[in-house]
Amino acid sequence: MKKQAYLVLADGSFYEGFSFGGAADAFGEVVFNTSMMGYQEMLTDPSYAGQILMPTYPLIGNYGVNGQDDETDRIQVRGFIVREECMEPSHYLNQKTIHQYLADGGISGIYGLDTRAITRKLRSVGVMMGMITSHLTPDEALAELKRKPDYGNADYVKEVSTKKPYVWENDKPVEYKYNVVAYDCGLKYNILRLLKARGCKVTVMPCTSKAEEILKLNPDGILLSPGPGDPEILDYAVKTVQGLVGKKPIMGICLGNQLLGRAFGAKTFKLKFGHRGGNHPVKEFATGRVHITAQNHGYALDPDTMKNGLEVTHINLNDGTVEGLRHKELPIFAIQYHSEDSPGPMDNRYLFDRFIKMMEKK
Amino acid sequence: MTIKNKPRKVLIIGSGPIIIGQAAEFDYAGTQACKAMREEGVISVLVNSNPATIMTDEDIADVVYVEPLTVEVISRIIEKERPDGLLPTLGGQTGLNLAVELADAGVLDKFNVRVLGTPIQTIRNAEDRELFKQLLIKIGEPVPRSETVNTMEEGRRVAKEIGLPVVIRPAYTLGGTGGGFAHTWEELEIVLNSGLTASPIHQILVEESVAGWKELEYEVMRDGGDNCITICNMENIDPMGIHTGDSIVVAPSQTLTNKEYQMLRTASLKIIRELGIEGGCNVQYALDPKSERYYVIEVNPRVSRSSALASKATGYPIARVASKIAVGKRLDEIPNAVTGKTMAAFEPALDYIVVKIPRWPFDKFASGDRLLGTQMKATGEVMAIDRTFEAAFQKAVRSLEFGKKTLLWEDRKWTLGTDINTYPLEPTDLRLWAVMAALRRGIAPQAIHDKTNIDMWFLDKMVNIINMEKRLLSQPLTPDFLREAKKCGFSDEMIGTLADRLPEQVREMRQEWKIKPVYKMVDTCAAEFDAATPYFYSTYETENEAIAVDRKKAVVIGSGPIRIGQGIEFDYCSVHAARALKEAGYQSIMINSNPETVSTDFDTSDRLYFESLDEESIRDILDNENSNNADGGNGNTPSIVQFGGQTAINLADPLARAGMPVLGTSAECIDLSEDRRRFEQFLGNLGIPQPPGAGVTSIEEALKVAKLIGYPVLVRPSYVLGGRGMEIVHNASELSHYMSIATDLNTGHPVLIDKYLEGKEAEVDCICDGETVLIPGLMEQLERAGVHSGDSMAVYPGLTLTTAEIDTITDYAVRIGLALHIIGLMNIQFVIMPEHPLGGAAVYVLEVNSRASRTVPFISKVTGVPMVKVAVKVMLGTSLKAQGYETGMYKRQHLVAIKAPVFSMSKLVGVDTHLGPEMKSTGEVMGIDYRFEAALAKTLLAAGLMLPREGGILLSISDRDKPEAVPIIKKLAGIGYKLYATEGTASMLSAMGLPVTMTTKKLAEGHPNVLDVIIGGNIQGVINTVTSSGTVMRDGFAIRRTAAERRIPCFTSLDTARAAIDILVRDKHDYHVQPLASYRNRRQP
């Protein structure tokens, strides 16, 4: 039977819907994503740690959940908000409903609310903390919510990063040509898959690794992964990155881009409602080309604080924020968007080839 | 910013008349292209033969030619205008074909005209199946395996290599006759044989079958900097095997994973890059529902019907952006007009689901073959937007405007039981109702899936609708429950039917319980950015974004899907009405359900509601618009119902009953003109004659009336509109036959019998303000009465009418306009009989329509009177006098303009092509010049009816028409035409001493028969007048169908034939080619 639930936002507004998935109360920063498909990939994307995710597309779960589309070993979001969850999915790969998937992962969802109204609120007021509850009244939930730490103050990177180093052994075997270290602040499988497909043996190192530990593996190149949260509180990671620059070719993705920026002294700031979706246009200055990109970030680098040889190479056409940078002399480049897609357009995988080229040149 | 290689002057080719497969979407595309040129500072020269288009308005393009779309004409335009660019990608297949022909003729090289958008080689590559296949193979994109063979043995070998199932496609047969699927080796033998036999060159294509696979479409764009984006993808509910134009389609795709979506998206971008298109392109795929395998099925290197749909589904103006790209702009240099903030270089995100359902003409063509396949048959389509599939689907069905045929409709002929095989689940226009009926009776969705291959996702959603139906039948209505039903898309009418209430009672409940729709915005970005577009759809949720503006405003009710009898002309009128409102300082609010049109462009009106055109949705919108009006009850927003065809005028009465104001002619006066009995009395009081007639309900009564008024009589059921079921009956036995069918179909409603006056027919469009009646122009029909006015050639300013007759027509029109209290537009049709020797009436009124007619765009263009604008101003209170117009016939232009109908008969198997009182044409062309002959020549060229200088003609003339046909045939023989004739006609010819090249046998009597002659390629035209008896009629039908399918001009009216042959026998077709305005201004070149 339908069980009533509320989404309560930190500004005191609340929306009535019905509970699905897990039953526990969920707290997190409420964010929206405009991709029309790829919910399984999104749910398992570590960059959503600490957040309650709301797809703007109203019909979610249509093709169920399959054994191929997970991007990590677990659901990473704190909660899930949808207009409608599909109870009769249809797809030859389908293994379970979105409801079952969330329930198995112990993650709470809420459906049946006006998600467009909530999106409009978040885009005009900015993202904020929220709670999904099927136990409390909106007032009780709001009081509870006020007691929770703010999203920006928590380190979710340590939570999502691997605890121990490992080598990516999945996928079909290839002839290894390069040794790559992936510095894991919230890696997605598809980064590993795409690197391996290009002949890279990838060793994944925890976010707590020191630069020396990484360099000890003598990699041909280092990939700085995406990840969740405010880069300003990740001094330990910045320090690791500082120890890596100049030593090896480096490619940074998303949080990796921000960590690189910080490593050279740039500042980051929080975006009002972030960039989350698969349709963001990014312009590359060098070529004048526009790329459609997959994005998932709530913070951006301040272009006015670029220094020490760093320069902005890409900007977002919608709001002009920094989408990529490189070092004028060192073999270092980074992008704020997701060249590994999954979900999203596959147009930007060539950036991994660029990383390979950088390692070749070395 | 300076644009590289920006052309100075661009020639844009329109798509010509509306035919099935090439409809209003190209007016939308061409109009956007012209606007884009203006914004980019490029001079636009437009050519189109279709006057009922916004693009041919003289304020849309810089120079407008309404001329036939032939290489000769366009060459002359190029020579005169000297454009440096040609944009052929907005005019459908017509535009592309002409571009290739112009290139082949060397015209483009000679005058240094650059083809913009799509390279000529790409057009060739996409057209030629083999070239296209090679190109795809080269870039590693999969195509279905196939091979052309000429023998059974080869066929078996290829089938073995490919593996079953295969599909056999015979070469050079229309509608795929003789082809089909082979699932077993036994079937293969049969289909190979029938295919080889059916093909005149004994050649067939044996192709891997992907029937039942998912069918998907992607709309992609590319600019000169090689930036590529996807605008939208769409999924067909009807799987592979049915033309996408005939499929129910959703956007975005619903059953694809991200991986599948991206796989096909990536392939699309690869293809548009390889083709080198700078602009828009449509790619169609078949995707195996059980694996990652897919095939590229088709590429359209131009904007298309699908791109129009994608534009309306996403808000992204594809044609406009494609046009800007064609003149050198890059995607990141073009602003996104929807948000006003971001750029065109992005991919729209939808936060709703869109459902498109085709509108087929089988309500008009009951005899047509309803089976859907690779040949498109729909004349139009509707689109609906909502936040759930159930609601969008139900709304789309409402938008089809089938009246009582809601989603609950079931054919009385269906056997509705537990045996799935009794449900007509084969692909036809009725399948969606059949699926619903089967689900309603407990047939498992899985079983329906097995039979139809419709994805389970859609069937499960339909089950949700059925479950709600069942609850509505049994559960009492409560606020929560009613809201749930509304969320599921149930109309008040359906809820009323199921819950045993009147629709009005359901509405009252909703008012009481505050259950009303909110309106959400189509903004291209899923609310990520604040958008400025006033483009809305209804849904039952919480937040309303269409906040009413408290200012002077009015609603324009559009005309819905394009159908025979209600075409693009009414969209033209609606667009002009919105514009006139804006000019008058009103907020213009457009309501329409048709994605192909200019009216549903978000910048046509100040606010667009993409909604069904039924009472419920119009009243809901009005309630929303009235919610914020300062002066309460008096501030109700008025509606304009005169421009949206019968759809809109039918809403006058319900709106009036709901207390909603209607601008212009009152609902009461509209009713008077539509109610036959009241109208007869009305005309009687004015002393204006009408053909004698009466309404009857029995055969006996009918025979009595017919005897009294004399045969032939015109008969029609009283409850249908647009000439449906209308026939001319010549004797008592025909009348009995008609009555036995009509009374059976239509118990209770009378059948109308009128004296059929076979005279000259004429019509006028008028504007009235209560004091002044302006008649901008008169049209006389080339065909005599009895051919539906929409299927007749109409000549401005008349052809044979005497001054006295024109004076009478003017007098009648003025008196009717005043007495009917028409405020706005009116159309009157007359029949003119030769003066009776004893005096007596010569001019009769056949029909009065108190609304815009389909000739309004034609007359507006020909006379220069902007009729819709003038009419709207009148409705808003500015008198005709104040606008500078006087009572009576407007000054006659010194030109001749002819409007000719165009048919889509080759696409509608089983439909008889002969002209009669029932309208059959889908579009129109105009020929305009200073002299009648020149105008007629151009009209015939534009309509594809021009006979070549020499050749053969097949004659099969009914006895009744033989005497009249003699002079026509003599003329043909005189210029050396070879005469082929059926037996009776041949004897007549021999008796006249004319040489008969061949006398054909009856179909049942061996060869060579009439069809052999047509198929044999010896004849270039057919004259066949209709008789209504036995085998002759059957043969006649076969003649007309075969001619239609071979696209050979077939004249079923001697009047049209005479005109065509008169033109032929003159030696030179010296017509002018010049801008439309020049004819009016009489500026000879």
mmCIF file of N, CA and C in Angstrom, chain A residues 264-345:
data_model
loop_
_atom_site.group_PDB
_atom_site.id
_atom_site.type_symbol
_atom_site.label_atom_id
_atom_site.label_comp_id
_atom_site.label_asym_id
_atom_site.label_seq_id
_atom_site.Cartn_x
_atom_site.Cartn_y
_atom_site.Cartn_z
ATOM 1 N N PHE A 264 47.656 24.549 -7.193
ATOM 2 C CA PHE A 264 48.440 25.674 -7.718
ATOM 3 C C PHE A 264 48.004 27.003 -7.118
ATOM 4 N N GLY A 265 47.124 26.941 -6.123
ATOM 5 C CA GLY A 265 46.762 28.151 -5.406
ATOM 6 C C GLY A 265 45.453 28.795 -5.788
ATOM 7 N N ALA A 266 44.690 28.157 -6.668
ATOM 8 C CA ALA A 266 43.407 28.745 -7.054
ATOM 9 C C ALA A 266 42.357 28.472 -5.983
ATOM 10 N N LYS A 267 41.291 29.261 -6.070
ATOM 11 C CA LYS A 267 40.197 29.109 -5.095
ATOM 12 C C LYS A 267 38.968 28.505 -5.771
ATOM 13 N N THR A 268 38.131 27.890 -4.972
ATOM 14 C CA THR A 268 36.854 27.392 -5.499
ATOM 15 C C THR A 268 35.722 28.101 -4.781
ATOM 16 N N PHE A 269 34.583 28.051 -5.397
ATOM 17 C CA PHE A 269 33.383 28.612 -4.757
ATOM 18 C C PHE A 269 32.204 27.712 -5.046
ATOM 19 N N LYS A 270 31.154 27.867 -4.260
ATOM 20 C CA LYS A 270 29.981 27.007 -4.427
ATOM 21 C C LYS A 270 29.031 27.632 -5.453
ATOM 22 N N LEU A 271 28.575 26.805 -6.380
ATOM 23 C CA LEU A 271 27.586 27.257 -7.363
ATOM 24 C C LEU A 271 26.213 27.257 -6.704
ATOM 25 N N LYS A 272 25.353 28.118 -7.219
ATOM 26 C CA LYS A 272 24.019 28.239 -6.608
ATOM 27 C C LYS A 272 23.263 26.909 -6.628
ATOM 28 N N PHE A 273 23.222 26.296 -7.803
ATOM 29 C CA PHE A 273 22.525 25.010 -7.870
ATOM 30 C C PHE A 273 23.305 23.960 -8.661
ATOM 31 N N GLY A 274 24.584 24.252 -8.910
ATOM 32 C CA GLY A 274 25.447 23.240 -9.513
ATOM 33 C C GLY A 274 25.148 22.974 -10.978
ATOM 34 N N HIS A 275 25.938 22.075 -11.532
ATOM 35 C CA HIS A 275 25.720 21.585 -12.891
ATOM 36 C C HIS A 275 25.533 20.088 -12.792
ATOM 37 N N ARG A 276 24.353 19.630 -13.061
ATOM 38 C CA ARG A 276 24.138 18.181 -13.050
ATOM 39 C C ARG A 276 23.239 17.796 -14.207
ATOM 40 N N GLY A 277 23.825 17.079 -15.149
ATOM 41 C CA GLY A 277 23.040 16.676 -16.318
ATOM 42 C C GLY A 277 23.950 16.204 -17.417
ATOM 43 N N GLY A 278 23.345 15.911 -18.551
ATOM 44 C CA GLY A 278 24.125 15.379 -19.667
ATOM 45 C C GLY A 278 24.067 16.269 -20.881
ATOM 46 N N ASN A 279 23.771 17.547 -20.691
ATOM 47 C CA ASN A 279 23.561 18.407 -21.858
ATOM 48 C C ASN A 279 24.320 19.726 -21.779
ATOM 49 N N HIS A 280 25.352 19.786 -20.930
ATOM 50 C CA HIS A 280 26.015 21.072 -20.734
ATOM 51 C C HIS A 280 27.035 21.362 -21.829
ATOM 52 N N PRO A 281 26.894 22.531 -22.482
ATOM 53 C CA PRO A 281 27.832 22.874 -23.534
ATOM 54 C C PRO A 281 29.109 23.479 -22.964
ATOM 55 N N VAL A 282 30.235 22.964 -23.420
ATOM 56 C CA VAL A 282 31.529 23.443 -22.952
ATOM 57 C C VAL A 282 32.332 23.879 -24.168
ATOM 58 N N LYS A 283 32.918 25.041 -24.088
ATOM 59 C CA LYS A 283 33.716 25.530 -25.200
ATOM 60 C C LYS A 283 35.195 25.402 -24.888
ATOM 61 N N GLU A 284 35.917 24.850 -25.854
ATOM 62 C CA GLU A 284 37.356 24.698 -25.694
ATOM 63 C C GLU A 284 38.016 25.839 -26.466
ATOM 64 N N PHE A 285 38.800 26.652 -25.759
ATOM 65 C CA PHE A 285 39.371 27.843 -26.404
ATOM 66 C C PHE A 285 40.302 27.496 -27.561
ATOM 67 N N ALA A 286 41.108 26.458 -27.363
ATOM 68 C CA ALA A 286 42.143 26.138 -28.345
ATOM 69 C C ALA A 286 41.555 25.831 -29.721
ATOM 70 N N THR A 287 40.408 25.155 -29.735
ATOM 71 C CA THR A 287 39.839 24.724 -31.007
ATOM 72 C C THR A 287 38.587 25.508 -31.378
ATOM 73 N N GLY A 288 38.020 26.196 -30.417
ATOM 74 C CA GLY A 288 36.749 26.879 -30.663
ATOM 75 C C GLY A 288 35.571 25.924 -30.690
ATOM 76 N N ARG A 289 35.851 24.657 -30.421
ATOM 77 C CA ARG A 289 34.795 23.644 -30.495
ATOM 78 C C ARG A 289 33.922 23.646 -29.252
ATOM 79 N N VAL A 290 32.656 23.291 -29.494
ATOM 80 C CA VAL A 290 31.723 23.150 -28.378
ATOM 81 C C VAL A 290 31.464 21.671 -28.144
ATOM 82 N N HIS A 291 31.605 21.239 -26.933
ATOM 83 C CA HIS A 291 31.366 19.832 -26.595
ATOM 84 C C HIS A 291 30.166 19.728 -25.665
ATOM 85 N N ILE A 292 29.339 18.742 -25.945
ATOM 86 C CA ILE A 292 28.224 18.470 -25.039
ATOM 87 C C ILE A 292 28.748 17.495 -23.987
ATOM 88 N N THR A 293 28.565 17.849 -22.731
ATOM 89 C CA THR A 293 29.250 17.102 -21.673
ATOM 90 C C THR A 293 28.297 16.623 -20.591
ATOM 91 N N ALA A 294 28.738 15.591 -19.891
ATOM 92 C CA ALA A 294 28.052 15.125 -18.693
ATOM 93 C C ALA A 294 28.670 15.847 -17.505
ATOM 94 N N GLN A 295 27.863 16.379 -16.633
ATOM 95 C CA GLN A 295 28.411 17.129 -15.499
ATOM 96 C C GLN A 295 27.731 16.731 -14.193
ATOM 97 N N ASN A 296 28.497 16.884 -13.145
ATOM 98 C CA ASN A 296 27.965 16.641 -11.812
ATOM 99 C C ASN A 296 28.867 17.335 -10.807
ATOM 100 N N HIS A 297 28.690 18.594 -10.653
ATOM 101 C CA HIS A 297 29.487 19.285 -9.645
ATOM 102 C C HIS A 297 28.735 20.481 -9.069
ATOM 103 N N GLY A 298 29.022 20.758 -7.818
ATOM 104 C CA GLY A 298 28.365 21.859 -7.122
ATOM 105 C C GLY A 298 29.310 23.005 -6.823
ATOM 106 N N TYR A 299 30.594 22.806 -7.157
ATOM 107 C CA TYR A 299 31.608 23.825 -6.894
ATOM 108 C C TYR A 299 32.357 24.106 -8.177
ATOM 109 N N ALA A 300 32.960 25.282 -8.239
ATOM 110 C CA ALA A 300 33.717 25.616 -9.444
ATOM 111 C C ALA A 300 34.957 26.398 -9.050
ATOM 112 N N LEU A 301 35.935 26.369 -9.948
ATOM 113 C CA LEU A 301 37.161 27.135 -9.720
ATOM 114 C C LEU A 301 36.927 28.598 -10.072
ATOM 115 N N ASP A 302 37.527 29.469 -9.298
ATOM 116 C CA ASP A 302 37.433 30.899 -9.588
ATOM 117 C C ASP A 302 38.505 31.244 -10.618
ATOM 118 N N PRO A 303 38.092 31.634 -11.834
ATOM 119 C CA PRO A 303 39.078 31.848 -12.906
ATOM 120 C C PRO A 303 40.053 32.973 -12.576
ATOM 121 N N ASP A 304 39.624 33.907 -11.731
ATOM 122 C CA ASP A 304 40.498 35.040 -11.406
ATOM 123 C C ASP A 304 41.630 34.655 -10.460
ATOM 124 N N THR A 305 41.567 33.428 -9.935
ATOM 125 C CA THR A 305 42.613 33.037 -8.993
ATOM 126 C C THR A 305 43.609 32.055 -9.614
ATOM 127 N N MET A 306 43.499 31.847 -10.936
ATOM 128 C CA MET A 306 44.447 30.954 -11.611
ATOM 129 C C MET A 306 45.841 31.572 -11.571
ATOM 130 N N LYS A 307 46.783 30.799 -11.165
ATOM 131 C CA LYS A 307 48.152 31.347 -11.171
ATOM 132 C C LYS A 307 49.155 30.215 -11.266
ATOM 133 N N ASN A 308 50.422 30.562 -11.205
ATOM 134 C CA ASN A 308 51.510 29.585 -11.214
ATOM 135 C C ASN A 308 51.478 28.676 -12.432
ATOM 136 N N GLY A 309 51.216 29.285 -13.596
ATOM 137 C CA GLY A 309 51.298 28.511 -14.824
ATOM 138 C C GLY A 309 50.012 27.828 -15.232
ATOM 139 N N LEU A 310 48.979 27.898 -14.399
ATOM 140 C CA LEU A 310 47.694 27.283 -14.779
ATOM 141 C C LEU A 310 46.915 28.228 -15.671
ATOM 142 N N GLU A 311 46.223 27.676 -16.665
ATOM 143 C CA GLU A 311 45.337 28.532 -17.451
ATOM 144 C C GLU A 311 44.035 27.799 -17.753
ATOM 145 N N VAL A 312 43.002 28.612 -17.915
ATOM 146 C CA VAL A 312 41.678 28.053 -18.213
ATOM 147 C C VAL A 312 41.631 27.680 -19.677
ATOM 148 N N THR A 313 41.226 26.445 -19.959
ATOM 149 C CA THR A 313 41.155 25.977 -21.358
ATOM 150 C C THR A 313 39.730 25.809 -21.838
ATOM 151 N N HIS A 314 38.817 25.611 -20.901
ATOM 152 C CA HIS A 314 37.424 25.354 -21.267
ATOM 153 C C HIS A 314 36.509 26.182 -20.377
ATOM 154 N N ILE A 315 35.422 26.665 -20.966
ATOM 155 C CA ILE A 315 34.402 27.293 -20.120
ATOM 156 C C ILE A 315 33.030 26.730 -20.457
ATOM 157 N N ASN A 316 32.142 26.873 -19.505
ATOM 158 C CA ASN A 316 30.756 26.465 -19.701
ATOM 159 C C ASN A 316 30.029 27.570 -20.452
ATOM 160 N N LEU A 317 29.360 27.191 -21.545
ATOM 161 C CA LEU A 317 28.689 28.214 -22.360
ATOM 162 C C LEU A 317 27.474 28.801 -21.658
ATOM 163 N N ASN A 318 26.909 28.056 -20.741
ATOM 164 C CA ASN A 318 25.711 28.569 -20.068
ATOM 165 C C ASN A 318 26.032 29.669 -19.072
ATOM 166 N N ASP A 319 27.033 29.442 -18.230
ATOM 167 C CA ASP A 319 27.296 30.436 -17.181
ATOM 168 C C ASP A 319 28.743 30.914 -17.149
ATOM 169 N N GLY A 320 29.553 30.482 -18.103
ATOM 170 C CA GLY A 320 30.916 30.990 -18.203
ATOM 171 C C GLY A 320 31.876 30.472 -17.146
ATOM 172 N N THR A 321 31.468 29.491 -16.347
ATOM 173 C CA THR A 321 32.367 28.988 -15.313
ATOM 174 C C THR A 321 33.468 28.108 -15.912
ATOM 175 N N VAL A 322 34.509 27.901 -15.111
ATOM 176 C CA VAL A 322 35.676 27.138 -15.577
ATOM 177 C C VAL A 322 35.302 25.671 -15.776
ATOM 178 N N GLU A 323 35.631 25.123 -16.953
ATOM 179 C CA GLU A 323 35.336 23.717 -17.218
ATOM 180 C C GLU A 323 36.592 22.920 -17.538
ATOM 181 N N GLY A 324 37.727 23.594 -17.595
ATOM 182 C CA GLY A 324 38.933 22.832 -17.859
ATOM 183 C C GLY A 324 40.156 23.722 -17.719
ATOM 184 N N LEU A 325 41.293 23.110 -17.420
ATOM 185 C CA LEU A 325 42.508 23.892 -17.311
ATOM 186 C C LEU A 325 43.708 23.052 -17.689
ATOM 187 N N ARG A 326 44.794 23.716 -17.907
ATOM 188 C CA ARG A 326 46.039 22.998 -18.170
ATOM 189 C C ARG A 326 47.192 23.823 -17.611
ATOM 190 N N HIS A 327 48.331 23.172 -17.523
ATOM 191 C CA HIS A 327 49.522 23.899 -17.102
ATOM 192 C C HIS A 327 50.301 24.289 -18.330
ATOM 193 N N LYS A 328 50.805 25.529 -18.337
ATOM 194 C CA LYS A 328 51.455 26.022 -19.542
ATOM 195 C C LYS A 328 52.699 25.220 -19.893
ATOM 196 N N GLU A 329 53.407 24.686 -18.908
ATOM 197 C CA GLU A 329 54.620 23.931 -19.214
ATOM 198 C C GLU A 329 54.510 22.444 -18.877
ATOM 199 N N LEU A 330 53.895 22.148 -17.761
ATOM 200 C CA LEU A 330 53.879 20.765 -17.298
ATOM 201 C C LEU A 330 52.807 19.943 -18.019
ATOM 202 N N PRO A 331 53.002 18.617 -18.102
ATOM 203 C CA PRO A 331 51.983 17.758 -18.731
ATOM 204 C C PRO A 331 50.788 17.540 -17.790
ATOM 205 N N ILE A 332 50.010 18.558 -17.667
ATOM 206 C CA ILE A 332 48.875 18.512 -16.742
ATOM 207 C C ILE A 332 47.657 19.115 -17.429
ATOM 208 N N PHE A 333 46.567 18.388 -17.444
ATOM 209 C CA PHE A 333 45.302 19.002 -17.859
ATOM 210 C C PHE A 333 44.167 18.409 -17.047
ATOM 211 N N ALA A 334 43.088 19.162 -16.988
ATOM 212 C CA ALA A 334 41.952 18.685 -16.205
ATOM 213 C C ALA A 334 40.669 19.268 -16.767
ATOM 214 N N ILE A 335 39.596 18.550 -16.517
ATOM 215 C CA ILE A 335 38.283 19.015 -16.950
ATOM 216 C C ILE A 335 37.317 18.927 -15.778
ATOM 217 N N GLN A 336 36.376 19.828 -15.779
ATOM 218 C CA GLN A 336 35.399 19.855 -14.696
ATOM 219 C C GLN A 336 34.244 18.887 -14.975
ATOM 220 N N TYR A 337 34.146 18.456 -16.244
ATOM 221 C CA TYR A 337 33.033 17.564 -16.621
ATOM 222 C C TYR A 337 33.529 16.126 -16.705
ATOM 223 N N HIS A 338 32.644 15.237 -17.120
ATOM 224 C CA HIS A 338 32.948 13.817 -17.021
ATOM 225 C C HIS A 338 33.210 13.189 -18.376
ATOM 226 N N SER A 339 34.491 13.080 -18.724
ATOM 227 C CA SER A 339 34.828 12.472 -20.014
ATOM 228 C C SER A 339 34.484 10.986 -20.010
ATOM 229 N N GLU A 340 34.234 10.429 -18.839
ATOM 230 C CA GLU A 340 33.875 9.004 -18.782
ATOM 231 C C GLU A 340 32.368 8.806 -18.934
ATOM 232 N N ASP A 341 31.623 9.886 -19.118
ATOM 233 C CA ASP A 341 30.150 9.855 -19.231
ATOM 234 C C ASP A 341 29.531 8.901 -18.224
ATOM 235 N N SER A 342 28.611 8.073 -18.702
ATOM 236 C CA SER A 342 28.018 7.020 -17.872
ATOM 237 C C SER A 342 27.416 7.561 -16.576
ATOM 238 N N PRO A 343 26.341 8.290 -16.620
ATOM 239 C CA PRO A 343 25.560 8.511 -17.831
ATOM 240 C C PRO A 343 25.979 9.791 -18.538
ATOM 241 N N GLY A 344 25.541 9.879 -19.789
ATOM 242 C CA GLY A 344 25.764 11.102 -20.545
ATOM 243 C C GLY A 344 26.399 10.843 -21.877
ATOM 244 N N PRO A 345 26.596 11.903 -22.643
ATOM 245 C CA PRO A 345 27.132 11.766 -23.992
ATOM 246 C C PRO A 345 28.554 11.244 -23.987
#
